[in-house]
């Protein structure tokens, strides 16, 4: 089973761009999995942000579509999340996860990384 | 977008007792529903998928069932390590959505 680990800045100012990377180990990002981002505002539930396939094909949560970009870097075996124009409402723990196919349960999760947006 | 409504929001259960958690979908999701357990400070862990199939390594005291658009996660003989939050997730309709969660706490 692959292991996933998120990395990136933990503190941002309003209007900045959130950039996180999820490194895949113990397997190839070029398999048939879809690579997922989910976030969780402290004390709240889970929110699906989007998904990306090895080919670069991606889908985004309609509520965030104008601000989210997901990408895959096969050479580094990682995938990335960019969220522009962040506000305090984007303060959350960001998880990367994976599913075996499109529209599948998320059977593997990273440990999560807290991103705080504050001036 | 499919809305998943979980109930109750909080469930107080004594160790050794049974816990029954519900998740209702706003439209049919077939059996494409998963349950996750999340403990404080940890990532969610997949418990059940396909409404009733336990994920690898999940104890038999966890079981899932469904009828129509109503899904149930049952934990028989609750252990101390079972306390935490539980979320349902539908992956039948795009975009995938999560329920609001149920907190299972010690009574």
Short mmCIF file of C-alpha atoms in Angstrom, two decimals:
data_model
loop_
_atom_site.label_atom_id
_atom_site.label_comp_id
_atom_site.label_asym_id
_atom_site.label_seq_id
_atom_site.Cartn_x
_atom_site.Cartn_y
_atom_site.Cartn_z
CA UNK A 1 0.00 0.00 0.00
CA UNK A 2 1.33 3.41 -0.89
CA UNK A 3 2.12 5.99 1.73
CA UNK A 4 1.13 9.61 1.27
CA UNK A 5 2.63 12.66 2.94
CA UNK A 6 1.64 16.29 2.61
CA UNK A 7 4.10 19.13 2.74
CA UNK A 8 4.01 22.89 2.36
CA UNK A 9 3.79 26.16 4.26
CA UNK A 10 1.69 26.11 7.40
CA UNK A 11 1.00 29.84 7.59
CA UNK A 12 -0.29 32.15 4.89
CA UNK A 13 -1.58 35.69 4.74
CA UNK A 14 -4.95 36.55 3.21
CA UNK A 15 -4.87 36.81 -0.60
CA UNK A 16 -1.80 34.56 -0.89
CA UNK A 17 -1.72 31.24 -2.74
CA UNK A 18 -1.75 27.98 -0.84
CA UNK A 19 0.60 25.41 -2.36
CA UNK A 20 0.81 21.88 -1.01
CA UNK A 21 2.50 18.75 -2.30
CA UNK A 22 1.63 15.15 -1.59
CA UNK A 23 4.55 12.77 -1.99
CA UNK A 24 3.71 9.19 -2.90
CA UNK A 25 6.02 6.46 -1.62
CA UNK A 26 5.85 2.70 -1.88
CA UNK A 27 4.24 2.86 -5.28
CA UNK A 28 4.00 4.82 -8.51
CA UNK A 29 1.82 7.83 -9.11
CA UNK A 30 1.48 6.47 -12.64
CA UNK A 31 -0.79 3.59 -11.63
CA UNK A 32 -4.51 3.74 -12.23
CA UNK A 33 -5.32 5.57 -9.01
CA UNK A 34 -6.94 8.93 -8.76
CA UNK A 35 -5.23 11.36 -6.44
CA UNK A 36 -7.45 13.35 -4.13
CA UNK A 37 -7.39 16.41 -1.87
CA UNK A 38 -9.76 16.76 1.09
CA UNK A 39 -9.77 19.43 3.76
CA UNK A 40 -11.24 19.77 7.22
CA UNK A 41 -11.84 23.07 8.95
CA UNK A 42 -10.96 22.63 12.64
CA UNK A 43 -13.90 21.12 14.47
CA UNK A 44 -15.87 20.60 11.24
CA UNK A 45 -16.47 17.87 8.69
CA UNK A 46 -14.66 16.74 5.56
CA UNK A 47 -14.76 18.64 2.26
CA UNK A 48 -13.66 17.11 -1.03
CA UNK A 49 -11.58 19.61 -2.99
CA UNK A 50 -10.71 17.80 -6.17
CA UNK A 51 -9.03 14.90 -7.92
CA UNK A 52 -6.32 14.40 -10.49
CA UNK A 53 -5.24 11.46 -12.60
CA UNK A 54 -1.73 10.60 -13.79
CA UNK A 55 -2.56 12.05 -17.20
CA UNK A 56 -3.29 15.41 -15.65
CA UNK A 57 -7.05 15.04 -16.05
CA UNK A 58 -8.66 16.75 -13.09
CA UNK A 59 -11.99 17.60 -11.53
CA UNK A 60 -12.68 20.23 -8.91
CA UNK A 61 -15.30 20.93 -6.28
CA UNK A 62 -17.68 23.36 -8.02
CA UNK A 63 -17.64 25.64 -4.98
CA UNK A 64 -13.89 26.15 -5.31
CA UNK A 65 -13.34 25.58 -9.01
CA UNK A 66 -12.23 29.12 -9.78
CA UNK A 67 -9.45 28.98 -7.18
CA UNK A 68 -8.18 25.39 -7.27
CA UNK A 69 -5.58 23.77 -9.49
CA UNK A 70 -4.33 20.19 -9.13
CA UNK A 71 -1.36 18.76 -10.96
CA UNK A 72 0.81 15.65 -11.13
CA UNK A 73 4.60 15.47 -11.39
CA UNK A 74 5.50 11.95 -12.42
CA UNK A 75 9.24 12.60 -12.24
CA UNK A 76 8.94 13.43 -8.55
CA UNK A 77 6.14 10.96 -7.84
CA UNK A 78 4.01 13.63 -6.25
CA UNK A 79 0.88 15.64 -6.90
CA UNK A 80 0.08 19.16 -5.89
CA UNK A 81 -2.69 21.50 -4.82
CA UNK A 82 -2.81 25.23 -5.42
CA UNK A 83 -5.56 27.39 -3.93
CA UNK A 84 -5.47 31.06 -4.80
CA UNK A 85 -6.71 34.13 -2.94
CA UNK A 86 -6.95 32.41 0.42
CA UNK A 87 -8.95 33.83 3.33
CA UNK A 88 -9.38 32.82 6.95
CA UNK A 89 -12.13 30.48 5.79
CA UNK A 90 -9.47 28.38 4.09
CA UNK A 91 -7.79 27.61 7.41
CA UNK A 92 -8.00 23.85 7.62
CA UNK A 93 -6.16 20.56 7.79
CA UNK A 94 -5.48 19.51 4.22
CA UNK A 95 -5.33 15.80 3.46
CA UNK A 96 -4.21 14.02 0.34
CA UNK A 97 -5.77 10.66 -0.35
CA UNK A 98 -6.19 8.14 -3.10
CA UNK A 99 -8.84 5.94 -4.65
CA UNK A 100 -8.37 2.98 -6.94
CA UNK A 101 -10.48 4.50 -9.68
CA UNK A 102 -12.66 7.48 -10.47
CA UNK A 103 -15.55 7.69 -8.02
CA UNK A 104 -14.17 5.23 -5.49
CA UNK A 105 -13.73 5.07 -1.74
CA UNK A 106 -10.60 6.77 -0.45
CA UNK A 107 -8.63 3.84 0.87
CA UNK A 108 -5.40 5.60 1.69
CA UNK A 109 -4.81 8.97 3.36
CA UNK A 110 -1.89 11.17 4.25
CA UNK A 111 -1.49 12.36 7.83
CA UNK A 112 -2.73 15.83 6.96
CA UNK A 113 -1.16 19.24 7.29
CA UNK A 114 -2.62 22.28 9.01
CA UNK A 115 -2.66 25.47 6.98
CA UNK A 116 -3.54 28.65 8.84
CA UNK A 117 -4.50 31.85 7.05
CA UNK A 118 -3.96 34.89 9.22
CA UNK A 119 -2.76 38.43 8.80
CA UNK B 1 -24.92 17.32 -5.43
CA UNK B 2 -25.94 14.47 -3.13
CA UNK B 3 -26.57 15.54 0.43
CA UNK B 4 -25.70 13.01 3.13
CA UNK B 5 -27.37 13.50 6.50
CA UNK B 6 -25.84 11.65 9.42
CA UNK B 7 -27.63 10.99 12.68
CA UNK B 8 -27.33 11.34 15.52
CA UNK B 9 -24.76 14.11 15.73
CA UNK B 10 -23.51 12.64 19.00
CA UNK B 11 -23.94 9.11 20.29
CA UNK B 12 -23.09 8.30 23.90
CA UNK B 13 -22.33 4.63 24.37
CA UNK B 14 -20.89 2.54 27.17
CA UNK B 15 -17.96 0.22 26.37
CA UNK B 16 -19.28 -3.18 25.37
CA UNK B 17 -22.57 -1.80 24.07
CA UNK B 18 -23.77 -1.56 20.48
CA UNK B 19 -23.61 1.65 18.48
CA UNK B 20 -25.85 2.29 15.47
CA UNK B 21 -25.02 5.20 13.17
CA UNK B 22 -27.17 6.37 10.27
CA UNK B 23 -26.49 8.12 7.00
CA UNK B 24 -29.33 9.16 4.69
CA UNK B 25 -28.72 10.17 1.10
CA UNK B 26 -30.84 12.80 -0.64
CA UNK B 27 -31.03 10.58 -3.72
CA UNK B 28 -30.07 7.08 -4.70
CA UNK B 29 -26.36 6.30 -4.49
CA UNK B 30 -26.84 2.59 -5.06
CA UNK B 31 -24.44 0.86 -2.65
CA UNK B 32 -21.59 3.29 -3.36
CA UNK B 33 -21.19 4.45 0.17
CA UNK B 34 -18.19 4.30 2.48
CA UNK B 35 -17.71 4.84 6.19
CA UNK B 36 -14.61 6.34 7.77
CA UNK B 37 -13.44 6.55 11.36
CA UNK B 38 -11.47 9.58 12.50
CA UNK B 39 -9.78 9.87 15.85
CA UNK B 40 -8.56 13.15 17.28
CA UNK B 41 -5.55 14.48 15.42
CA UNK B 42 -5.57 11.65 12.89
CA UNK B 43 -6.56 11.21 9.29
CA UNK B 44 -9.79 9.40 8.45
CA UNK B 45 -9.50 5.64 8.08
CA UNK B 46 -11.64 3.65 5.67
CA UNK B 47 -13.83 1.17 7.54
CA UNK B 48 -16.49 0.05 5.08
CA UNK B 49 -17.06 0.50 1.36
CA UNK B 50 -19.74 -0.72 -1.00
CA UNK B 51 -22.09 -0.07 1.92
CA UNK B 52 -21.25 -3.39 3.58
CA UNK B 53 -17.71 -4.56 2.73
CA UNK B 54 -15.16 -4.14 5.48
CA UNK B 55 -11.85 -2.65 4.44
CA UNK B 56 -8.63 -4.59 5.00
CA UNK B 57 -7.83 -5.11 8.65
CA UNK B 58 -11.13 -3.79 9.99
CA UNK B 59 -12.53 -5.90 12.86
CA UNK B 60 -15.70 -7.86 12.37
CA UNK B 61 -17.51 -5.81 15.04
CA UNK B 62 -17.91 -3.12 12.36
CA UNK B 63 -20.68 -3.86 9.89
CA UNK B 64 -22.49 -1.84 7.27
CA UNK B 65 -25.94 -2.28 5.82
CA UNK B 66 -28.42 -0.33 3.77
CA UNK B 67 -31.98 -0.13 2.57
CA UNK B 68 -32.72 2.22 -0.30
CA UNK B 69 -30.99 5.49 0.51
CA UNK B 70 -30.65 4.78 4.22
CA UNK B 71 -27.28 3.42 5.37
CA UNK B 72 -26.28 2.07 8.75
CA UNK B 73 -22.95 1.44 10.42
CA UNK B 74 -23.19 -0.86 13.42
CA UNK B 75 -20.43 -1.34 15.92
CA UNK B 76 -21.14 -4.29 18.19
CA UNK B 77 -19.49 -4.40 21.59
CA UNK B 78 -17.84 -0.98 21.43
CA UNK B 79 -14.18 -0.95 22.41
CA UNK B 80 -12.28 1.99 23.90
CA UNK B 81 -10.42 2.51 20.63
CA UNK B 82 -13.71 2.92 18.73
CA UNK B 83 -14.57 6.29 20.21
CA UNK B 84 -14.21 9.18 17.79
CA UNK B 85 -15.92 10.60 14.73
CA UNK B 86 -17.49 8.64 11.90
CA UNK B 87 -18.21 9.99 8.43
CA UNK B 88 -20.11 8.56 5.50
CA UNK B 89 -19.08 9.30 1.91
CA UNK B 90 -20.95 8.68 -1.31
CA UNK B 91 -19.03 8.05 -4.50
CA UNK B 92 -21.88 7.18 -6.83
CA UNK B 93 -22.57 10.69 -8.05
CA UNK B 94 -20.05 13.37 -8.92
CA UNK B 95 -18.96 15.34 -6.95
CA UNK B 96 -18.28 12.94 -4.11
CA UNK B 97 -19.72 14.18 -0.84
CA UNK B 98 -19.39 13.50 2.87
CA UNK B 99 -21.91 13.46 5.66
CA UNK B 100 -21.54 15.86 8.55
CA UNK B 101 -20.30 13.16 10.90
CA UNK B 102 -21.34 11.41 14.10
CA UNK B 103 -19.33 11.67 17.27
CA UNK B 104 -19.27 8.47 19.29
CA UNK B 105 -18.40 9.30 22.87
CA UNK B 106 -18.06 7.40 26.09
CA UNK B 107 -21.23 7.35 28.16
#
